[in-house]
Tab-separated table of C-alpha atoms and ligand atoms in Angstrom:
chain	number	residue	atom	x	y	z
A	8	MET	CA	-50.631	179.527	-128.507
A	9	LYS	CA	-47.141	180.513	-127.367
A	10	LYS	CA	-43.999	178.528	-128.184
A	11	TYR	CA	-40.514	179.023	-126.759
A	12	GLU	CA	-37.414	177.065	-127.744
A	13	ASN	CA	-34.558	176.240	-125.398
A	14	ILE	CA	-36.170	178.122	-122.526
A	15	SER	CA	-35.108	178.238	-118.869
A	16	LEU	CA	-37.612	176.501	-116.583
A	17	LEU	CA	-36.618	178.675	-113.616
A	18	PRO	CA	-39.956	180.577	-113.586
A	19	TYR	CA	-41.867	177.322	-113.968
A	20	ASN	CA	-40.774	175.370	-110.877
A	21	THR	CA	-41.077	176.472	-107.271
A	22	PHE	CA	-37.837	174.691	-106.261
A	23	GLY	CA	-35.974	177.326	-108.274
A	24	ILE	CA	-34.014	174.884	-110.433
A	25	ASP	CA	-32.494	176.500	-113.514
A	26	VAL	CA	-32.669	173.819	-116.201
A	27	LYS	CA	-33.773	174.200	-119.825
A	28	ALA	CA	-36.564	172.703	-121.912
A	29	ARG	CA	-36.115	172.039	-125.632
A	30	LEU	CA	-39.623	173.374	-126.316
A	31	PHE	CA	-42.230	175.024	-124.063
A	32	ILE	CA	-45.776	175.435	-125.367
A	33	GLU	CA	-48.624	177.260	-123.671
A	34	TYR	CA	-52.089	176.648	-125.157
A	35	TYR	CA	-55.274	178.624	-124.632
A	36	SER	CA	-58.076	176.332	-125.875
A	37	LEU	CA	-58.902	172.657	-126.253
A	38	ASP	CA	-58.508	173.037	-130.022
A	39	GLU	CA	-54.970	174.358	-129.554
A	40	LEU	CA	-54.174	171.502	-127.174
A	41	ARG	CA	-55.511	168.996	-129.732
A	42	GLN	CA	-53.394	170.595	-132.465
A	43	VAL	CA	-50.209	170.489	-130.332
A	44	LEU	CA	-50.748	166.853	-129.404
A	45	LYS	CA	-51.304	165.904	-133.072
A	46	GLU	CA	-48.246	167.838	-134.272
A	47	HIS	CA	-45.958	166.350	-131.635
A	48	LYS	CA	-47.315	162.807	-131.586
A	49	GLY	CA	-44.764	160.326	-130.232
A	50	GLU	CA	-42.500	163.006	-128.732
A	51	GLN	CA	-41.713	163.213	-125.019
A	52	ILE	CA	-44.334	165.468	-123.427
A	53	LEU	CA	-44.632	166.705	-119.856
A	54	HIS	CA	-47.700	168.715	-118.893
A	55	ILE	CA	-46.958	170.960	-115.956
A	56	GLY	CA	-49.036	173.218	-113.746
A	57	GLN	CA	-47.249	175.679	-111.470
A	58	GLY	CA	-44.307	173.280	-111.091
A	59	SER	CA	-44.825	173.153	-107.329
A	60	ASN	CA	-44.400	169.420	-106.993
A	61	LEU	CA	-41.580	168.872	-109.449
A	62	LEU	CA	-37.854	168.403	-109.100
A	63	PHE	CA	-36.172	168.921	-112.467
A	64	THR	CA	-33.019	166.843	-112.255
A	65	ARG	CA	-31.590	167.868	-115.648
A	66	ASP	CA	-32.422	169.719	-118.868
A	67	PHE	CA	-35.678	168.435	-120.340
A	68	ASN	CA	-35.169	167.261	-123.891
A	69	GLY	CA	-38.866	167.151	-124.755
A	70	ILE	CA	-41.898	169.403	-124.802
A	71	ILE	CA	-43.245	171.086	-121.697
A	72	LEU	CA	-46.946	171.854	-122.040
A	73	HIS	CA	-48.721	174.414	-119.919
A	74	SER	CA	-52.312	175.569	-119.980
A	75	GLY	CA	-53.236	179.208	-120.271
A	76	MET	CA	-56.924	178.296	-119.762
A	77	ALA	CA	-57.878	179.698	-116.375
A	78	ARG	CA	-61.616	180.286	-116.141
A	79	ALA	CA	-64.227	178.927	-113.777
A	80	ARG	CA	-68.024	178.814	-114.062
A	81	PHE	CA	-70.889	177.623	-111.938
A	82	ILE	CA	-72.745	174.682	-113.457
A	83	ASP	CA	-75.441	175.018	-110.797
A	84	ASP	CA	-75.612	176.110	-107.169
A	85	GLU	CA	-73.633	173.034	-106.035
A	86	THR	CA	-70.995	172.534	-108.702
A	87	VAL	CA	-68.301	174.684	-110.248
A	88	GLU	CA	-66.161	173.747	-113.250
A	89	ALA	CA	-62.631	175.157	-113.306
A	90	GLN	CA	-60.167	174.984	-116.178
A	91	ASN	CA	-56.833	173.228	-115.644
A	92	GLY	CA	-54.619	176.347	-115.667
A	93	LEU	CA	-56.463	178.223	-112.924
A	94	ARG	CA	-54.550	178.432	-109.629
A	95	LEU	CA	-56.442	176.370	-107.075
A	96	ASP	CA	-56.057	179.060	-104.428
A	97	ASP	CA	-57.441	181.732	-106.791
A	98	LEU	CA	-60.513	179.548	-107.255
A	99	ILE	CA	-60.914	179.101	-103.487
A	100	ALA	CA	-60.465	182.849	-102.911
A	101	GLN	CA	-63.188	183.623	-105.486
A	102	LEU	CA	-65.551	181.034	-104.017
A	103	THR	CA	-64.974	182.335	-100.487
A	104	ASP	CA	-65.649	185.909	-101.635
A	105	MET	CA	-68.900	184.730	-103.180
A	106	ALA	CA	-69.839	182.979	-99.884
A	107	TYR	CA	-69.382	179.415	-101.123
A	108	CYS	CA	-67.642	176.844	-98.958
A	109	GLY	CA	-66.290	173.309	-99.089
A	110	MET	CA	-62.761	173.883	-100.384
A	111	GLU	CA	-61.432	176.437	-97.877
A	112	LYS	CA	-59.192	173.930	-96.058
A	113	LEU	CA	-57.213	173.585	-99.280
A	114	SER	CA	-56.411	177.318	-99.169
A	115	LEU	CA	-52.903	178.409	-100.139
A	116	ILE	CA	-51.863	175.004	-101.484
A	117	PRO	CA	-49.759	176.027	-104.483
A	118	GLY	CA	-50.556	174.655	-107.896
A	119	GLU	CA	-53.238	174.609	-110.533
A	120	VAL	CA	-56.615	172.924	-110.888
A	121	GLY	CA	-55.336	170.230	-113.295
A	122	ALA	CA	-52.732	168.940	-110.853
A	123	SER	CA	-55.177	169.044	-107.925
A	124	ALA	CA	-56.881	166.022	-109.484
A	125	VAL	CA	-53.641	164.283	-110.460
A	126	GLN	CA	-52.081	164.697	-107.014
A	127	ASN	CA	-55.266	164.546	-104.919
A	128	VAL	CA	-53.909	167.472	-102.910
A	129	GLY	CA	-54.884	167.641	-99.289
A	130	ALA	CA	-54.487	169.571	-96.051
A	131	TYR	CA	-56.136	169.811	-92.653
A	132	GLY	CA	-58.209	166.659	-93.100
A	133	VAL	CA	-59.629	167.528	-96.537
A	134	GLU	CA	-58.455	166.086	-99.829
A	135	ALA	CA	-59.334	167.114	-103.381
A	136	LYS	CA	-61.161	163.776	-103.738
A	137	ASP	CA	-63.693	164.932	-101.125
A	138	VAL	CA	-64.751	167.850	-103.311
A	139	ILE	CA	-64.134	166.590	-106.860
A	140	GLU	CA	-67.222	165.389	-108.673
A	141	ARG	CA	-65.694	164.644	-112.066
A	142	VAL	CA	-62.596	165.307	-114.142
A	143	TYR	CA	-62.495	166.226	-117.842
A	144	THR	CA	-59.461	165.042	-119.793
A	145	MET	CA	-57.954	164.717	-123.258
A	146	ASP	CA	-56.311	161.497	-124.414
A	147	VAL	CA	-52.729	162.344	-125.435
A	148	GLU	CA	-52.657	159.628	-128.116
A	149	THR	CA	-56.108	160.033	-129.753
A	150	GLN	CA	-57.041	163.583	-128.591
A	151	GLU	CA	-60.473	162.264	-127.621
A	152	GLU	CA	-62.118	163.849	-124.614
A	153	ARG	CA	-62.996	161.594	-121.708
A	154	VAL	CA	-64.774	162.276	-118.437
A	155	PHE	CA	-63.686	160.445	-115.279
A	156	THR	CA	-66.086	160.147	-112.365
A	157	ASN	CA	-64.640	160.593	-108.890
A	158	GLU	CA	-64.607	156.813	-108.479
A	159	GLU	CA	-62.861	156.241	-111.815
A	160	CYS	CA	-60.035	158.555	-110.697
A	161	LYS	CA	-59.077	155.928	-108.058
A	162	PHE	CA	-58.014	158.597	-105.604
A	163	GLY	CA	-55.743	157.678	-102.700
A	164	TYR	CA	-53.370	159.534	-100.416
A	165	ARG	CA	-51.673	162.062	-102.794
A	166	ASP	CA	-52.547	159.607	-105.498
A	167	SER	CA	-54.837	158.985	-108.477
A	168	ILE	CA	-55.095	156.825	-111.588
A	169	PHE	CA	-53.279	159.647	-113.449
A	170	LYS	CA	-50.099	158.872	-111.489
A	171	HIS	CA	-50.151	155.141	-112.224
A	172	GLU	CA	-51.826	153.123	-114.977
A	173	LEU	CA	-52.754	156.289	-116.907
A	174	LYS	CA	-49.570	158.260	-116.160
A	175	GLY	CA	-48.825	160.603	-119.068
A	176	LYS	CA	-51.787	159.240	-121.054
A	177	TYR	CA	-54.397	161.901	-120.246
A	178	ILE	CA	-54.247	165.649	-119.778
A	179	VAL	CA	-56.685	166.958	-117.207
A	180	THR	CA	-58.459	169.839	-118.927
A	181	SER	CA	-60.969	170.852	-116.268
A	182	VAL	CA	-62.287	169.719	-112.908
A	183	VAL	CA	-65.814	169.897	-111.496
A	184	TYR	CA	-65.839	170.565	-107.755
A	185	LYS	CA	-68.752	170.309	-105.332
A	186	VAL	CA	-69.424	173.463	-103.326
A	187	LYS	CA	-72.242	174.759	-101.191
A	188	PRO	CA	-73.402	178.176	-100.082
A	189	GLY	CA	-71.777	179.099	-96.779
A	190	GLU	CA	-69.357	181.421	-95.041
A	191	ALA	CA	-65.724	180.231	-95.138
A	192	SER	CA	-63.649	183.392	-94.840
A	193	LYS	CA	-62.674	182.874	-91.186
A	194	THR	CA	-61.451	179.310	-91.755
A	195	ARG	CA	-59.634	180.369	-94.904
A	196	GLU	CA	-57.863	183.172	-93.057
A	197	GLU	CA	-56.845	180.870	-90.179
A	198	ILE	CA	-55.458	178.318	-92.587
A	199	ILE	CA	-53.512	180.932	-94.510
A	200	GLN	CA	-51.968	182.237	-91.259
A	201	THR	CA	-51.047	178.721	-90.039
A	202	ARG	CA	-49.506	177.764	-93.371
A	203	MET	CA	-47.541	180.999	-93.661
A	204	ALA	CA	-46.038	180.464	-90.210
A	205	LYS	CA	-44.870	176.947	-91.011
A	206	LEU	CA	-44.241	176.559	-94.724
A	207	PRO	CA	-41.820	178.351	-97.038
A	208	THR	CA	-43.470	181.080	-99.090
A	209	VAL	CA	-43.444	180.354	-102.808
A	210	GLY	CA	-41.328	182.937	-104.596
A	211	GLU	CA	-39.224	183.611	-101.492
A	212	VAL	CA	-37.787	180.195	-100.609
A	213	GLY	CA	-37.536	177.425	-103.215
A	214	SER	CA	-39.272	174.170	-102.313
A	215	ALA	CA	-41.881	171.706	-103.501
A	216	GLY	CA	-43.716	171.558	-100.184
A	217	SER	CA	-43.661	168.231	-98.359
A	218	PHE	CA	-40.820	166.308	-99.904
A	219	PHE	CA	-41.900	162.912	-98.525
A	220	MET	CA	-45.251	161.202	-98.083
A	221	ASN	CA	-46.303	160.027	-94.641
A	222	PRO	CA	-45.674	156.270	-94.359
A	223	PHE	CA	-48.302	153.714	-93.322
A	224	VAL	CA	-47.032	150.731	-91.308
A	225	PRO	CA	-48.735	147.488	-90.212
A	226	GLU	CA	-50.315	147.567	-86.735
A	227	GLU	CA	-47.667	145.134	-85.367
A	228	LYS	CA	-44.822	147.377	-86.507
A	229	ALA	CA	-46.509	150.436	-84.954
A	230	LYS	CA	-46.859	148.561	-81.641
A	231	GLU	CA	-43.163	147.629	-81.621
A	232	LEU	CA	-42.175	151.232	-82.309
A	233	LEU	CA	-44.545	152.592	-79.646
A	234	GLU	CA	-42.793	150.443	-77.047
A	235	LEU	CA	-39.504	152.085	-77.981
A	236	TYR	CA	-40.934	155.559	-78.628
A	237	PRO	CA	-44.088	156.029	-76.518
A	238	ASP	CA	-44.459	159.640	-77.734
A	239	MET	CA	-44.554	158.675	-81.400
A	240	PRO	CA	-47.621	160.252	-83.051
A	241	ASN	CA	-49.665	157.572	-84.840
A	242	PHE	CA	-52.966	157.521	-86.694
A	243	PRO	CA	-54.650	154.145	-87.287
A	244	SER	CA	-56.460	153.961	-90.646
A	245	PRO	CA	-57.763	151.264	-93.007
A	246	GLN	CA	-54.425	151.471	-94.896
A	247	GLY	CA	-52.394	150.826	-91.736
A	248	VAL	CA	-51.030	153.115	-89.043
A	249	LYS	CA	-49.941	156.491	-90.410
A	250	ILE	CA	-46.772	157.868	-88.815
A	251	PRO	CA	-45.929	161.510	-89.622
A	252	ALA	CA	-42.763	161.538	-91.732
A	253	ALA	CA	-41.914	164.951	-90.205
A	254	TRP	CA	-41.647	163.336	-86.753
A	255	LEU	CA	-39.443	160.498	-88.049
A	256	ILE	CA	-37.139	162.957	-89.826
A	257	GLU	CA	-36.911	165.230	-86.804
A	258	GLN	CA	-36.041	162.282	-84.534
A	259	CYS	CA	-33.132	161.517	-86.857
A	260	GLY	CA	-31.791	165.018	-86.194
A	261	TRP	CA	-32.304	166.493	-89.659
A	262	LYS	CA	-34.150	169.718	-88.776
A	263	GLY	CA	-32.209	172.635	-90.286
A	264	LYS	CA	-29.361	170.439	-91.609
A	265	THR	CA	-27.842	171.375	-94.967
A	266	LEU	CA	-26.105	169.586	-97.787
A	267	GLY	CA	-24.619	171.874	-100.420
A	268	GLY	CA	-27.347	174.441	-101.112
A	269	ALA	CA	-30.187	172.182	-99.927
A	270	GLN	CA	-31.646	172.308	-96.431
A	271	VAL	CA	-34.194	170.459	-94.297
A	272	TRP	CA	-36.589	173.341	-93.465
A	273	PRO	CA	-36.125	174.229	-89.793
A	274	LYS	CA	-39.836	175.013	-89.240
A	275	GLN	CA	-41.135	171.842	-90.893
A	276	PRO	CA	-38.662	168.984	-91.471
A	277	LEU	CA	-40.882	167.331	-94.084
A	278	VAL	CA	-39.901	170.128	-96.451
A	279	ILE	CA	-36.571	170.325	-98.269
A	280	VAL	CA	-35.695	173.817	-99.456
A	281	ASN	CA	-33.341	175.385	-101.934
A	282	ALA	CA	-31.562	177.498	-99.328
A	283	ASN	CA	-28.581	178.598	-101.362
A	284	ASN	CA	-28.453	177.921	-105.105
A	285	ALA	CA	-28.982	174.203	-104.600
A	286	THR	CA	-28.305	171.949	-107.553
A	287	PRO	CA	-30.671	169.054	-108.265
A	288	ASP	CA	-27.881	166.747	-107.044
A	289	ASP	CA	-27.750	168.553	-103.650
A	290	ILE	CA	-31.482	168.011	-103.197
A	291	ILE	CA	-31.400	164.404	-104.392
A	292	ALA	CA	-28.446	163.589	-102.095
A	293	LEU	CA	-30.029	165.247	-99.044
A	294	ALA	CA	-33.349	163.449	-99.639
A	295	ALA	CA	-31.520	160.123	-100.030
A	296	GLN	CA	-29.601	160.641	-96.774
A	297	VAL	CA	-32.763	161.608	-94.902
A	298	SER	CA	-34.685	158.548	-96.065
A	299	ALA	CA	-31.695	156.232	-95.406
A	300	SER	CA	-31.423	157.453	-91.828
A	301	VAL	CA	-35.180	157.018	-91.211
A	302	LYS	CA	-34.866	153.473	-92.564
A	303	GLU	CA	-31.870	152.765	-90.331
A	304	LYS	CA	-33.394	154.156	-87.127
A	305	PHE	CA	-37.035	153.064	-87.522
A	306	GLY	CA	-36.979	150.403	-90.252
A	307	ILE	CA	-39.509	152.474	-92.215
A	308	ASP	CA	-39.259	153.400	-95.887
A	309	ILE	CA	-40.312	156.945	-96.692
A	310	HIS	CA	-40.969	157.823	-100.321
A	311	PRO	CA	-40.821	161.190	-102.115
A	312	GLU	CA	-44.088	162.950	-102.859
A	313	VAL	CA	-42.176	165.191	-105.259
A	314	ASN	CA	-42.006	164.087	-108.915
A	315	TYR	CA	-38.403	163.692	-110.096
A	316	ILE	CA	-38.196	164.724	-113.764
B	14	FAD	C1	-44.826	175.557	-100.242
B	14	FAD	C2	-45.621	174.376	-100.745
B	14	FAD	C3	-46.641	173.841	-99.964
B	14	FAD	C4	-47.376	172.740	-100.412
B	14	FAD	N1	-48.385	172.256	-99.611
B	14	FAD	C5	-49.125	171.205	-100.046
B	14	FAD	C6	-50.197	170.700	-99.236
B	14	FAD	O1	-50.500	171.215	-98.183
B	14	FAD	N2	-50.891	169.633	-99.702
B	14	FAD	C7	-50.607	169.039	-100.899
B	14	FAD	O2	-51.291	168.065	-101.288
B	14	FAD	N3	-49.593	169.501	-101.699
B	14	FAD	C8	-48.857	170.563	-101.287
B	14	FAD	N4	-47.825	171.025	-102.074
B	14	FAD	C9	-47.503	170.343	-103.329
B	14	FAD	C10	-48.190	170.964	-104.584
B	14	FAD	O3	-48.774	172.193	-104.248
B	14	FAD	C11	-49.254	170.044	-105.150
B	14	FAD	O4	-48.719	168.792	-105.474
B	14	FAD	C12	-49.923	170.639	-106.412
B	14	FAD	O5	-51.020	169.849	-106.808
B	14	FAD	C13	-48.980	170.757	-107.594
B	14	FAD	O6	-49.646	171.542	-108.554
B	14	FAD	P1	-48.882	172.142	-109.801
B	14	FAD	O7	-49.893	172.830	-110.648
B	14	FAD	O8	-47.738	172.955	-109.353
B	14	FAD	O9	-48.393	170.802	-110.523
B	14	FAD	P2	-46.933	170.452	-111.065
B	14	FAD	O10	-45.980	170.407	-109.932
B	14	FAD	O11	-46.595	171.314	-112.211
B	14	FAD	O12	-47.212	168.962	-111.570
B	14	FAD	C14	-47.439	167.917	-110.664
B	14	FAD	C15	-47.787	166.634	-111.436
B	14	FAD	O13	-49.043	166.778	-112.063
B	14	FAD	C16	-48.920	166.602	-113.478
B	14	FAD	N5	-49.849	167.563	-114.099
B	14	FAD	C17	-49.906	168.896	-113.879
B	14	FAD	N6	-50.934	169.423	-114.566
B	14	FAD	C18	-51.528	168.404	-115.232
B	14	FAD	C19	-52.639	168.319	-116.123
B	14	FAD	N7	-53.380	169.383	-116.446
B	14	FAD	N8	-52.962	167.098	-116.635
B	14	FAD	C20	-52.240	165.998	-116.301
B	14	FAD	N9	-51.168	166.029	-115.476
B	14	FAD	C21	-50.822	167.216	-114.954
B	14	FAD	C22	-47.481	166.880	-113.785
B	14	FAD	O14	-47.075	166.239	-114.971
B	14	FAD	C23	-46.803	166.310	-112.557
B	14	FAD	O15	-46.702	164.913	-112.658
B	14	FAD	C24	-47.088	172.151	-101.658
B	14	FAD	C25	-46.064	172.692	-102.450
B	14	FAD	C26	-45.338	173.803	-102.007
B	14	FAD	C27	-44.269	174.382	-102.878
């Protein structure tokens, strides 16, 4: 186990925000995790992965936990169990090299296995929920281990039970994904190229990926808007009509606009980047202005996908 006091979180968040944590603990086994949770019972704890969906708004006066467990193993020919601290893309790269497919459309999504189940990450029509069979967790309060079936995770669009009724109550310790033998290297390569052309590269430009979630509106509302904006992209679904937030933001003229050090990414307006030593307040203010203008022009509320801490 490694412990650091009063440590900068700069290397632990992809937005590149330089705030401090009172205590940072990295554990390397379930026993160590159990021990940490017992020792620090009742204290404020935040378990992070790669910090690629976080916006630290100030110094964190609690304990940041991170997993150093990063192994994966085949359970059988159709299921692989990966530990929470493994980078999701490293897992997909290994599976692709071994000629297993099923997860390749999630290639290059930043972040670790644990968060993939919390966030139900998704891209190019595939979501983690389509490939997750079950999720192993530890109860923060009792340190008991509990397995959640796919159904029990209550997955939704960038959503799971771990973001709502069980928020902060369970630590995802490993995830079992369904895979199957098959060639995926061409698809993986195409996805990597497409993403690199459009999205900021982690480590080069600070961001947390898509800042906002795509809104769903009632059919009536979509019809009204389509009369005014016949070119508006729209995707009917059981949840309502999905309108791409990137299109709404672009229509409001935000592409490439800056506020302080924060910028709406010119190649993909759904992304807010740390263009020039942005402070958390720059990012928060820019995001607030973007969502206010979408509300004013279209009457639609857009909500952050990024977790404000
Ligand atoms: C350039 C870029 C592109 C992106 N593209 C996509 C995309 O295409 N699709 C997509 O869905 N997302 C995308 N994202 C967002 C991000 O990659 C995902 O949300 C990812 O799942 C975050 O993983 P992480 O390990 O960094 O989690 P963190 O950001 O560290 O944490 C996210 C949340 O999960 C919780 N958490 C983390 N680990 C655990 C654990 N083991 N147990 C319990 N809770 C935990 C944290 O407390 C926090 O609430 C992108 C981000 C960037 C920077």
